Every structure is written in structure tokens, then in C-alpha cells.
mmCIF file of N, CA, C and O in Angstrom:
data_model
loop_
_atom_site.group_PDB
_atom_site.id
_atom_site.type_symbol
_atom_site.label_atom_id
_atom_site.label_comp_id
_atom_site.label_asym_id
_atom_site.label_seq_id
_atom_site.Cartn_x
_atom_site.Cartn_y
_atom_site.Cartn_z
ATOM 1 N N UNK D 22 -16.288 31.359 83.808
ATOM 2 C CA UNK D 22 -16.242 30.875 82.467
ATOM 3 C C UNK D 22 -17.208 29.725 82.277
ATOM 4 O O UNK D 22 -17.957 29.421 83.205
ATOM 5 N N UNK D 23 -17.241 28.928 80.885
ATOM 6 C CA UNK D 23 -18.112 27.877 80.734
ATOM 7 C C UNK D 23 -17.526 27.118 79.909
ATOM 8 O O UNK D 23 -16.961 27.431 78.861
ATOM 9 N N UNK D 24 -17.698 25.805 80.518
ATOM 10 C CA UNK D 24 -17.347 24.989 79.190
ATOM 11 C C UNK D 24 -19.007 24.184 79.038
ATOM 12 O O UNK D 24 -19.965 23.986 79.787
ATOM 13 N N UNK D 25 -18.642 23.888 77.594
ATOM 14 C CA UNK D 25 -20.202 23.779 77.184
ATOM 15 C C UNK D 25 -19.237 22.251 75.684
ATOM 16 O O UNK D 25 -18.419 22.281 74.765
ATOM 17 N N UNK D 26 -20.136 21.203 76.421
ATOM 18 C CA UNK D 26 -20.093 19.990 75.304
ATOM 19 C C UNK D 26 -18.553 19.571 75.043
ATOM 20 O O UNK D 26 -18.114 19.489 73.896
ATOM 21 N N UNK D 27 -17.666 19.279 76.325
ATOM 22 C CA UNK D 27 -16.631 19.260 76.472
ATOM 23 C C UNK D 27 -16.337 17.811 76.769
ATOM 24 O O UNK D 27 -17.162 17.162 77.412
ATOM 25 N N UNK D 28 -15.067 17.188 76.287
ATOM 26 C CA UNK D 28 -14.704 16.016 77.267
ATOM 27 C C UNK D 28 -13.395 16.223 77.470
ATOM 28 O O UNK D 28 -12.582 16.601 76.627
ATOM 29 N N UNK D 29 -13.116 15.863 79.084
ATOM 30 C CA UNK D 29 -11.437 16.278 79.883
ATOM 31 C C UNK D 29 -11.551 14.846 80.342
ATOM 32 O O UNK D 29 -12.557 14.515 80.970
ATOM 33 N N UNK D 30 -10.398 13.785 80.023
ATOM 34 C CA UNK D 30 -10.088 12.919 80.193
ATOM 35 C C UNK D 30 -8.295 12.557 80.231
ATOM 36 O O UNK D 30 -7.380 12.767 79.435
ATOM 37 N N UNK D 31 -8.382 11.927 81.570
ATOM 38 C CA UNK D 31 -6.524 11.751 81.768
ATOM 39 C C UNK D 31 -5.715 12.478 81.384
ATOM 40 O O UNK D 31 -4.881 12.406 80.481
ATOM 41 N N UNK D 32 -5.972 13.217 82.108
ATOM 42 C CA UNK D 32 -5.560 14.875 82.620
ATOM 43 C C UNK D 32 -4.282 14.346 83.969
ATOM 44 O O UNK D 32 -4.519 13.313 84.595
ATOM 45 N N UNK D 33 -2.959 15.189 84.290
ATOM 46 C CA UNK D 33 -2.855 14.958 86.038
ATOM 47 C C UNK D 33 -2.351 16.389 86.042
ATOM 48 O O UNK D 33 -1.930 17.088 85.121
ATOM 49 N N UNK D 34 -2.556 16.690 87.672
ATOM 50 C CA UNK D 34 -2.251 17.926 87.621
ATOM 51 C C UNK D 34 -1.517 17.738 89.198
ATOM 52 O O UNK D 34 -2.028 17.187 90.174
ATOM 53 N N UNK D 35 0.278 18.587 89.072
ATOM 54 C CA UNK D 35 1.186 18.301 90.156
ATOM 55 C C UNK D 35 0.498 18.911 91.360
ATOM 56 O O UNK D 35 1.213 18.844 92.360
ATOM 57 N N UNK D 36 -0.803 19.548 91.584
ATOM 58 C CA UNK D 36 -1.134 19.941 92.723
ATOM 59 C C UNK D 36 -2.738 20.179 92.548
ATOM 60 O O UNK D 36 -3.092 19.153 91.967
ATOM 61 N N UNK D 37 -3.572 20.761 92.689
ATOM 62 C CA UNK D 37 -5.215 20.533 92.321
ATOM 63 C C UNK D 37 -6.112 20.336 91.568
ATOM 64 O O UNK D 37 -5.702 21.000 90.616
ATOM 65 N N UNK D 38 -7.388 19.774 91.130
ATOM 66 C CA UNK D 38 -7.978 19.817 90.125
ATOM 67 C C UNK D 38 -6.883 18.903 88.835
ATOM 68 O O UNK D 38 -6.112 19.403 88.016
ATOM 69 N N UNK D 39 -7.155 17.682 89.044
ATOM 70 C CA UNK D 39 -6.501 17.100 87.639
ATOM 71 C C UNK D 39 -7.110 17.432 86.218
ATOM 72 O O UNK D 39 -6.528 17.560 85.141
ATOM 73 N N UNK D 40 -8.555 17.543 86.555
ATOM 74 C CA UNK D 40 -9.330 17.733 84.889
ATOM 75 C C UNK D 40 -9.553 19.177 85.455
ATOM 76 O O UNK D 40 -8.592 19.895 85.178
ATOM 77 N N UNK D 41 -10.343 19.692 86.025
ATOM 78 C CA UNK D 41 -10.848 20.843 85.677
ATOM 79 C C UNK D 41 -10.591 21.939 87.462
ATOM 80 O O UNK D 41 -10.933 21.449 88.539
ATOM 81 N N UNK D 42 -10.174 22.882 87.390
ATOM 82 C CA UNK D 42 -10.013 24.208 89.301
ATOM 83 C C UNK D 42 -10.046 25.229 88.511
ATOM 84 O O UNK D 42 -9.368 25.744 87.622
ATOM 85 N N UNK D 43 -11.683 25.493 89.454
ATOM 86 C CA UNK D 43 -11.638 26.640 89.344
ATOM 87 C C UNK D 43 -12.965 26.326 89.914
ATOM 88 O O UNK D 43 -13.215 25.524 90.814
ATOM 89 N N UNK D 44 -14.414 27.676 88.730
ATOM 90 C CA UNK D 44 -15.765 27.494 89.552
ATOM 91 C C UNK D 44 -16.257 27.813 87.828
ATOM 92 O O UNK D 44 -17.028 28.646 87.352
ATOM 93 N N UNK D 45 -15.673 27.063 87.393
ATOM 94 C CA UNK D 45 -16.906 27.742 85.542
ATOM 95 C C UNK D 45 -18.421 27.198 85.802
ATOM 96 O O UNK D 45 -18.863 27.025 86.937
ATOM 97 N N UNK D 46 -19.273 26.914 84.431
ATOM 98 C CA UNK D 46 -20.657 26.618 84.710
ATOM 99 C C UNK D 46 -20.026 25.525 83.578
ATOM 100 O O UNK D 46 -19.137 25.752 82.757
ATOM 101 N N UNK D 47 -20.821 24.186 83.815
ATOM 102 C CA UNK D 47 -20.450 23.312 82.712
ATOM 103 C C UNK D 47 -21.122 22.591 82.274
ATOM 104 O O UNK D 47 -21.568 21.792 83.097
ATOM 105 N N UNK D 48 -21.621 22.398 80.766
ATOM 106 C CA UNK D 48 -22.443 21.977 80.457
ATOM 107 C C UNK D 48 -22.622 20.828 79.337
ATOM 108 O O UNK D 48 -22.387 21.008 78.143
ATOM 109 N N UNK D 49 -23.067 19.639 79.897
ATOM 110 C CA UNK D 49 -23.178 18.496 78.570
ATOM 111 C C UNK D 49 -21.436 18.009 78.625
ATOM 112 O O UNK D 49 -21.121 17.191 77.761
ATOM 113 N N UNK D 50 -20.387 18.445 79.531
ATOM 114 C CA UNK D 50 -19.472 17.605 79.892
ATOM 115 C C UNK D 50 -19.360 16.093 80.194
ATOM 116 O O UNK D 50 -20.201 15.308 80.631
ATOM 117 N N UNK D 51 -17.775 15.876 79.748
ATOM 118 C CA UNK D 51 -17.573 14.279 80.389
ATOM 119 C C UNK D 51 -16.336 14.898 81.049
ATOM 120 O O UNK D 51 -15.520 15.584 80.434
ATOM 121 N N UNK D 52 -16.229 14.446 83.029
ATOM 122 C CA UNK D 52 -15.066 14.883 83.152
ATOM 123 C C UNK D 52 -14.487 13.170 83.820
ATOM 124 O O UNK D 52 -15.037 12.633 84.782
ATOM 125 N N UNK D 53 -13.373 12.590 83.101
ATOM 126 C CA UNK D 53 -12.645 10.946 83.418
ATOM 127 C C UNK D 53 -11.552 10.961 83.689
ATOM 128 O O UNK D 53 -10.802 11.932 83.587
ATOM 129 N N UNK D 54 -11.357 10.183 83.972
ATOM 130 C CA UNK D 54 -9.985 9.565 84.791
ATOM 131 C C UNK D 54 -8.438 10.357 85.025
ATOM 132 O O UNK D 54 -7.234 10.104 85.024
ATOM 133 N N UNK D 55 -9.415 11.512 85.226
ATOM 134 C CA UNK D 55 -7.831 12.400 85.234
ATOM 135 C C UNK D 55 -7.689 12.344 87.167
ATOM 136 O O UNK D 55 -8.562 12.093 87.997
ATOM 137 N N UNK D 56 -6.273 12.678 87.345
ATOM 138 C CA UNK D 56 -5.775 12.802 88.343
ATOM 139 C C UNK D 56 -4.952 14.304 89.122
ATOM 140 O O UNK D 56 -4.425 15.219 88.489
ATOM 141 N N UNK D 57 -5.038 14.202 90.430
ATOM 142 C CA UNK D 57 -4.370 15.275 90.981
ATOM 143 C C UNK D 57 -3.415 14.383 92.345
ATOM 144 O O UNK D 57 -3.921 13.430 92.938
ATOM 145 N N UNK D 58 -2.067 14.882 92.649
ATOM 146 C CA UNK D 58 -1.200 14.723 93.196
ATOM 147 C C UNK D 58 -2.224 15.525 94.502
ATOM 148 O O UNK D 58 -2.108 14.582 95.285
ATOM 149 N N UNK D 59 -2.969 16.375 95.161
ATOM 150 C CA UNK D 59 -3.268 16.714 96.312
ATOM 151 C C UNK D 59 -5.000 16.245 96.319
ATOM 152 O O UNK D 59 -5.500 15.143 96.542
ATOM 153 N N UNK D 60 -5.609 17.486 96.001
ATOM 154 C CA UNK D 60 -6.969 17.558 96.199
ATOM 155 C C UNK D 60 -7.784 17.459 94.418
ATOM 156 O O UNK D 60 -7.159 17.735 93.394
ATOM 157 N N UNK D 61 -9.042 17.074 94.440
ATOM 158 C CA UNK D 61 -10.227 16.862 93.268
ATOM 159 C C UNK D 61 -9.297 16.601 92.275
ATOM 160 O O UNK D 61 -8.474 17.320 91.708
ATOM 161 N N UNK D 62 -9.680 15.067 92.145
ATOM 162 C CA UNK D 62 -9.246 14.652 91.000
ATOM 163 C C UNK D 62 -9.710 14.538 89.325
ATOM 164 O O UNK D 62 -9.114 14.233 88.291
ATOM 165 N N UNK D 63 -11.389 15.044 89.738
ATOM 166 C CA UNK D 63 -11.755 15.118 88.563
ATOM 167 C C UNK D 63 -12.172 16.880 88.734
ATOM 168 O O UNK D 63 -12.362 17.506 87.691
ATOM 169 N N UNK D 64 -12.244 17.313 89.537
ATOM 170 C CA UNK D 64 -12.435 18.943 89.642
ATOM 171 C C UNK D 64 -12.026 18.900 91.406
ATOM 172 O O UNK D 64 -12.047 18.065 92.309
ATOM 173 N N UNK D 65 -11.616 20.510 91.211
ATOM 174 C CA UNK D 65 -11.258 21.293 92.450
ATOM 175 C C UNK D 65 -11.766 22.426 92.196
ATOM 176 O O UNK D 65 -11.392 23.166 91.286
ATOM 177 N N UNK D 66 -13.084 22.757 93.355
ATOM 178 C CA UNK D 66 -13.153 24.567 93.278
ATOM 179 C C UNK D 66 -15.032 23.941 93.619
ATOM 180 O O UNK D 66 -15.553 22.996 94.211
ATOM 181 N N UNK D 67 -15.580 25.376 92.678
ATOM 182 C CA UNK D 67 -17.227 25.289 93.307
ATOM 183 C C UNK D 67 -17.652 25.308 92.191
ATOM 184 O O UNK D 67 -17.216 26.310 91.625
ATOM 185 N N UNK D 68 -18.208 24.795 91.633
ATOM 186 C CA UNK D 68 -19.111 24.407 90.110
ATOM 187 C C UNK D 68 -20.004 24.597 90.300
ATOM 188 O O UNK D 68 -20.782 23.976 91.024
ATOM 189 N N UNK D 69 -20.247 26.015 89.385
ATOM 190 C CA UNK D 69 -21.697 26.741 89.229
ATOM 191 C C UNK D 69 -22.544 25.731 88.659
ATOM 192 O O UNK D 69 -23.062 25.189 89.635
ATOM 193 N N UNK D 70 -22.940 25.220 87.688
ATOM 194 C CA UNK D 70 -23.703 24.562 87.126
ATOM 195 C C UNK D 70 -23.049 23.404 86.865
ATOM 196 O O UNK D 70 -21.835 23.275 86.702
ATOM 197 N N UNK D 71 -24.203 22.249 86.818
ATOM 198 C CA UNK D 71 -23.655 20.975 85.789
ATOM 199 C C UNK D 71 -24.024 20.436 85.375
ATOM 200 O O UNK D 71 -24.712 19.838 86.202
ATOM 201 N N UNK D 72 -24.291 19.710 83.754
ATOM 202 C CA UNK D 72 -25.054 18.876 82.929
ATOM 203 C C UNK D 72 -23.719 18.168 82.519
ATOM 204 O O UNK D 72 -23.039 18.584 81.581
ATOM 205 N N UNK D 73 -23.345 16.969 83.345
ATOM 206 C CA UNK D 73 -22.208 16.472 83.152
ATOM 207 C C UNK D 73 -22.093 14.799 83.347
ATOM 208 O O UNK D 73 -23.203 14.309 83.559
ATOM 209 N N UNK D 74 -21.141 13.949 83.326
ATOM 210 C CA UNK D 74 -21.376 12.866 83.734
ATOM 211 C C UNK D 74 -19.315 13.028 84.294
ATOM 212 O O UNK D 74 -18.223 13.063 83.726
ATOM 213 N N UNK D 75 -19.769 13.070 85.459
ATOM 214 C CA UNK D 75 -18.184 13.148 86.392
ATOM 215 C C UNK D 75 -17.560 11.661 86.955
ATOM 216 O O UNK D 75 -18.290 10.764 87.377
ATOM 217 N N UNK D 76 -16.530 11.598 86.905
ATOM 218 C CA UNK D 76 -16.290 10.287 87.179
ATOM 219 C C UNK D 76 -16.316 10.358 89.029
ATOM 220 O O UNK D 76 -15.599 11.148 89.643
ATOM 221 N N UNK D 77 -17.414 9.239 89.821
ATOM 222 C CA UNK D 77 -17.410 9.379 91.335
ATOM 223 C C UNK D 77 -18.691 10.634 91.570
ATOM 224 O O UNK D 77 -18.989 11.047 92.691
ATOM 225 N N UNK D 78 -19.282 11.071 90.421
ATOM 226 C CA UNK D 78 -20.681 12.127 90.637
ATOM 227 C C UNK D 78 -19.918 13.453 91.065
ATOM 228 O O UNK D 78 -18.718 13.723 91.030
ATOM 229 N N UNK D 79 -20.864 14.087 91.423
ATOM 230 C CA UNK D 79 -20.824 15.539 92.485
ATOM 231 C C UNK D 79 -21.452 15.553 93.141
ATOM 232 O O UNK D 79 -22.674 15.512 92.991
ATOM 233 N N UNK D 80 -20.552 15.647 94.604
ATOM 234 C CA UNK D 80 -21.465 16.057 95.994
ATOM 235 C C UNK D 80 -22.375 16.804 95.736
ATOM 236 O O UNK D 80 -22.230 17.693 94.896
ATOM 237 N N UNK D 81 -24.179 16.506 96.779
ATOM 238 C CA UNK D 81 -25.023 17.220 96.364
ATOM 239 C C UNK D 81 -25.859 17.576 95.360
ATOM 240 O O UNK D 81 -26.770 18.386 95.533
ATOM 241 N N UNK D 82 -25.575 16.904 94.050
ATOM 242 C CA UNK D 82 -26.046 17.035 92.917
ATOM 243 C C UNK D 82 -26.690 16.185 91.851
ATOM 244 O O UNK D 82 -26.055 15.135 91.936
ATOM 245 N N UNK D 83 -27.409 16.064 91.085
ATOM 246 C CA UNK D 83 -27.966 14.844 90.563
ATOM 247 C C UNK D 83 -26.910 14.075 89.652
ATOM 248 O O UNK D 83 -27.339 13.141 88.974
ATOM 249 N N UNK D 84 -25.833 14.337 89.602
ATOM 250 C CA UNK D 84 -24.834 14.021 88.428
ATOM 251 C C UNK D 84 -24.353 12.074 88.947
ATOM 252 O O UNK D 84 -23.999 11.346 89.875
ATOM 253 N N UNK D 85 -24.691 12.125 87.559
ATOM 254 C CA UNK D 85 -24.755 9.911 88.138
ATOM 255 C C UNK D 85 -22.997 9.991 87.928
ATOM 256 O O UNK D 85 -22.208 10.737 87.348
ATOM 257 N N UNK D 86 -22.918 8.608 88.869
ATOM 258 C CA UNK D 86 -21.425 8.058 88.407
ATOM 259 C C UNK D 86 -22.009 7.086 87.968
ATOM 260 O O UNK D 86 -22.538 6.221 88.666
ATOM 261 N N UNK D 87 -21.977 7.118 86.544
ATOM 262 C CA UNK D 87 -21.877 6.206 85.651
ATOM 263 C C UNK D 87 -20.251 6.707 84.509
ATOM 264 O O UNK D 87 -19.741 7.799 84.258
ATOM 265 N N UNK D 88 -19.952 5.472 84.147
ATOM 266 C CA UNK D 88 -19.217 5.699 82.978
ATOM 267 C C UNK D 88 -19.717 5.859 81.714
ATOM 268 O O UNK D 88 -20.562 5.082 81.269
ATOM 269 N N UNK D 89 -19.117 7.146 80.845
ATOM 270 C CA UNK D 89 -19.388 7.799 80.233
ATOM 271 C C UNK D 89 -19.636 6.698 78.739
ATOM 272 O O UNK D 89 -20.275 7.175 77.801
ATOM 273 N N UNK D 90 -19.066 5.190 78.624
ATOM 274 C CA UNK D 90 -19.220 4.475 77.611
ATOM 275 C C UNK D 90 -18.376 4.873 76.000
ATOM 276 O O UNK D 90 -18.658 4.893 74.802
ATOM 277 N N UNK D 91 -17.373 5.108 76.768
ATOM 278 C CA UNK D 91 -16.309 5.362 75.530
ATOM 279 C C UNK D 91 -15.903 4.431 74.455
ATOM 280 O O UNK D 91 -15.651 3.256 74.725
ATOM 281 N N UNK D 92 -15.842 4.801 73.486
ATOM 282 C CA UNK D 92 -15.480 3.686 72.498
ATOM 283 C C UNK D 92 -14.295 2.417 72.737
ATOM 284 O O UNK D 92 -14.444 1.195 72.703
ATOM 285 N N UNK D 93 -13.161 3.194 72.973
ATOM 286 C CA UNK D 93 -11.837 2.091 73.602
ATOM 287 C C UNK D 93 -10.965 2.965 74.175
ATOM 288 O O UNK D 93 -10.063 3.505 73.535
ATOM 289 N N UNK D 94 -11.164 3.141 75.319
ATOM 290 C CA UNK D 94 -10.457 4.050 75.964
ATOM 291 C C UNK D 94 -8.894 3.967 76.368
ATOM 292 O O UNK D 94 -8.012 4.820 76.270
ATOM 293 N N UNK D 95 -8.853 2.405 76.942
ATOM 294 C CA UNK D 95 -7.051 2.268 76.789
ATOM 295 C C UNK D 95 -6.309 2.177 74.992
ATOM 296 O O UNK D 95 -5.163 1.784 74.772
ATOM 297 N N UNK D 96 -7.305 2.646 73.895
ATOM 298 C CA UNK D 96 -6.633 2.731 73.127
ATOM 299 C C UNK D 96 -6.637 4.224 72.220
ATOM 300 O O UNK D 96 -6.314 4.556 71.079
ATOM 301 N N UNK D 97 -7.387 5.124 73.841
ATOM 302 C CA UNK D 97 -6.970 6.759 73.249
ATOM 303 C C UNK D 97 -8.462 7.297 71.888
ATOM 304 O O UNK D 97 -8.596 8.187 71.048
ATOM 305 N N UNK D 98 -9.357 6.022 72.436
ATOM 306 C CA UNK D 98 -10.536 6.462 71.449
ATOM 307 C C UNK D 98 -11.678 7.058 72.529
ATOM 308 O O UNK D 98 -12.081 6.412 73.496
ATOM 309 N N UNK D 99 -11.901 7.740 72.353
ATOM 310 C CA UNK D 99 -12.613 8.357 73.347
ATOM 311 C C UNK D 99 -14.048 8.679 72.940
ATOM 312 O O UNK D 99 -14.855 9.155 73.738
ATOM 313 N N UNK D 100 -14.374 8.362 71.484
ATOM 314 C CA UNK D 100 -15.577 8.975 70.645
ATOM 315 C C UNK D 100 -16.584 8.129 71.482
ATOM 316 O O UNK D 100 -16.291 6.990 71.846
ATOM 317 N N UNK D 101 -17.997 8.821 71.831
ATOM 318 C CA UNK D 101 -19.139 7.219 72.707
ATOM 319 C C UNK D 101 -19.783 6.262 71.779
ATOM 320 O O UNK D 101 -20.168 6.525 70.640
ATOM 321 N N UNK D 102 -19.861 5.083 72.410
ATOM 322 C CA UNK D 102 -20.745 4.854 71.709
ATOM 323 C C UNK D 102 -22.216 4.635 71.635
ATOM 324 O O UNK D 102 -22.924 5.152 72.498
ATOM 325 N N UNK D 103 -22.682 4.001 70.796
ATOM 326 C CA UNK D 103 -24.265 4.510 70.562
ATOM 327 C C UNK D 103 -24.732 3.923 71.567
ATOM 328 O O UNK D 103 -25.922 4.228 71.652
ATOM 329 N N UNK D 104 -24.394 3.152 72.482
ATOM 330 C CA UNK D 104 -25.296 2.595 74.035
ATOM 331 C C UNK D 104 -24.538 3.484 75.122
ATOM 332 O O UNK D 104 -24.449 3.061 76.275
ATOM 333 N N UNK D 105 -23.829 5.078 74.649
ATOM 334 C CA UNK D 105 -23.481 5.415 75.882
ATOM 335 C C UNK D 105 -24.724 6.436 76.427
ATOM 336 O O UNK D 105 -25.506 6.966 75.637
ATOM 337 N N UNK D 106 -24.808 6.688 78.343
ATOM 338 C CA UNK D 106 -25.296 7.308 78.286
ATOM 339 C C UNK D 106 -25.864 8.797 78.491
ATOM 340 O O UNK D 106 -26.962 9.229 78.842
ATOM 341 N N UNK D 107 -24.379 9.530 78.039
ATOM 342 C CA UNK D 107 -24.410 10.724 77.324
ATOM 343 C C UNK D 107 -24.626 11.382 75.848
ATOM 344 O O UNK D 107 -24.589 12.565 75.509
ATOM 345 N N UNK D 108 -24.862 10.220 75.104
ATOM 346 C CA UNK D 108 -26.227 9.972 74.180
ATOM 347 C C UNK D 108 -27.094 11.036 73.663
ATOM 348 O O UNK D 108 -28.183 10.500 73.462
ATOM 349 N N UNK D 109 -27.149 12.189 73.371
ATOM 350 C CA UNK D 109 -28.512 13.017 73.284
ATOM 351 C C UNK D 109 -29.028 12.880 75.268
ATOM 352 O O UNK D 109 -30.046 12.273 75.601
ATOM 353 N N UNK D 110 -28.291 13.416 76.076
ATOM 354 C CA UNK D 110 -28.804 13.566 77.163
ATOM 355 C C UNK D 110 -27.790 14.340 77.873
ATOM 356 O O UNK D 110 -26.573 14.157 77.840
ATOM 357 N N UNK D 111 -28.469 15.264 78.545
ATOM 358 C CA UNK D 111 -27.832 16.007 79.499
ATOM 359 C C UNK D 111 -28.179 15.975 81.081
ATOM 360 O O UNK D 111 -29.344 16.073 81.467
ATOM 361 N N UNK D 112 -27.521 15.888 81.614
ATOM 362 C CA UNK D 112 -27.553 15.518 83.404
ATOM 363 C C UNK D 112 -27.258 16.706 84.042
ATOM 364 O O UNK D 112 -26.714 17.758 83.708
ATOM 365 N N UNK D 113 -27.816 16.213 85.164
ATOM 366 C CA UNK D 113 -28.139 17.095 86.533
ATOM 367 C C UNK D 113 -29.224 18.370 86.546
ATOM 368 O O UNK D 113 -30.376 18.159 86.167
ATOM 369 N N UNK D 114 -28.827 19.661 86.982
ATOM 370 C CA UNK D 114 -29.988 20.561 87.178
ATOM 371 C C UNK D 114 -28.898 21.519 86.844
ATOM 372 O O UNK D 114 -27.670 21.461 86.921
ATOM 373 N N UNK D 115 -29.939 22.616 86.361
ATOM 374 C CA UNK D 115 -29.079 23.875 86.208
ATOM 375 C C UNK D 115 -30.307 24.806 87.335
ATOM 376 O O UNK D 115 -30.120 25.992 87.606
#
């Protein structure tokens, strides 16, 4: 599958993958501060593609750990703002 221009944020999941398990292709994602009780807390599985900004990066891949620059996040606003930098930009390699 694909997710395409997505944001998964504080997510938990009682056993793998808090934000995202599986292997989709993903593109122009934000995946944050979600959690898993075992294994990948921001993903579990093999991620075909990624133009993403992951919280902690992806092994192997150009994907920055930077924070994604959310508007107010402990207050559930999640929209970016204009100095974030997922901005009109997409990361890593396809």
C-alpha cells in the first residue's frame, strides 16, 4: 500500500509498530511520537520507499531526525509551521 502526504502522530500500539507495521511506500509523511509496548515505535516492518521526516530517522536512509516543527503539539495542534522543515520539501530517496 501507500500512504502519500500523511501525518501519524501519538499513536501506541499494545504490541508492534506504534505509528505505522507493515512494508507500504510512503511519501511526504510525518511519522511522531507514537509508541509501541515491544518493537518500532515509529514503524515496524520494511519500508519500500520514503519521503518522510521520522522521528530518530531510518536506518540506512537519508531521512533526517529532525522535528517536524509543529504548531503546538502538547496542545493537539499539529498544523506546521511556516519555519517547519517539511515545508514544500520532501526527504530521502525513492
Amino acid at each position: 500500500g501507500e500512504l502519500i502526504n500523511c501525518t501519524i502522530v501519538n499513536n501506541h500500539a499494545s504490541n508492534n509498530g506504534g505509528g505505522v507495521w507493515g512494508s507500504p511506500t510512503m511519501v511526504n509523511c510525518i511519522i511522531w511520537g507514537n509508541t509501541a509496548a515491544f518493537g518500532g515505535n515509529q514503524i515496524f516492518g520494511a519500508i519500500a520507499s520514503v519521503h518522510c521526516i521520522i522521528q530518530g530517522g531510518w536506518p540506512g536512509s537519508n531521512i533526517p531526525a529532525i522535528a517536524p516543527g509543529f504548531a503546538n503539539p502538547g496542545g493537539n495542534d499539529f498544523r506546521l509551521l511556516a519555519t517547519s522543515p517539511a515545508v514544500d520539501a520532501g526527504f530521502g530517496t525513492m
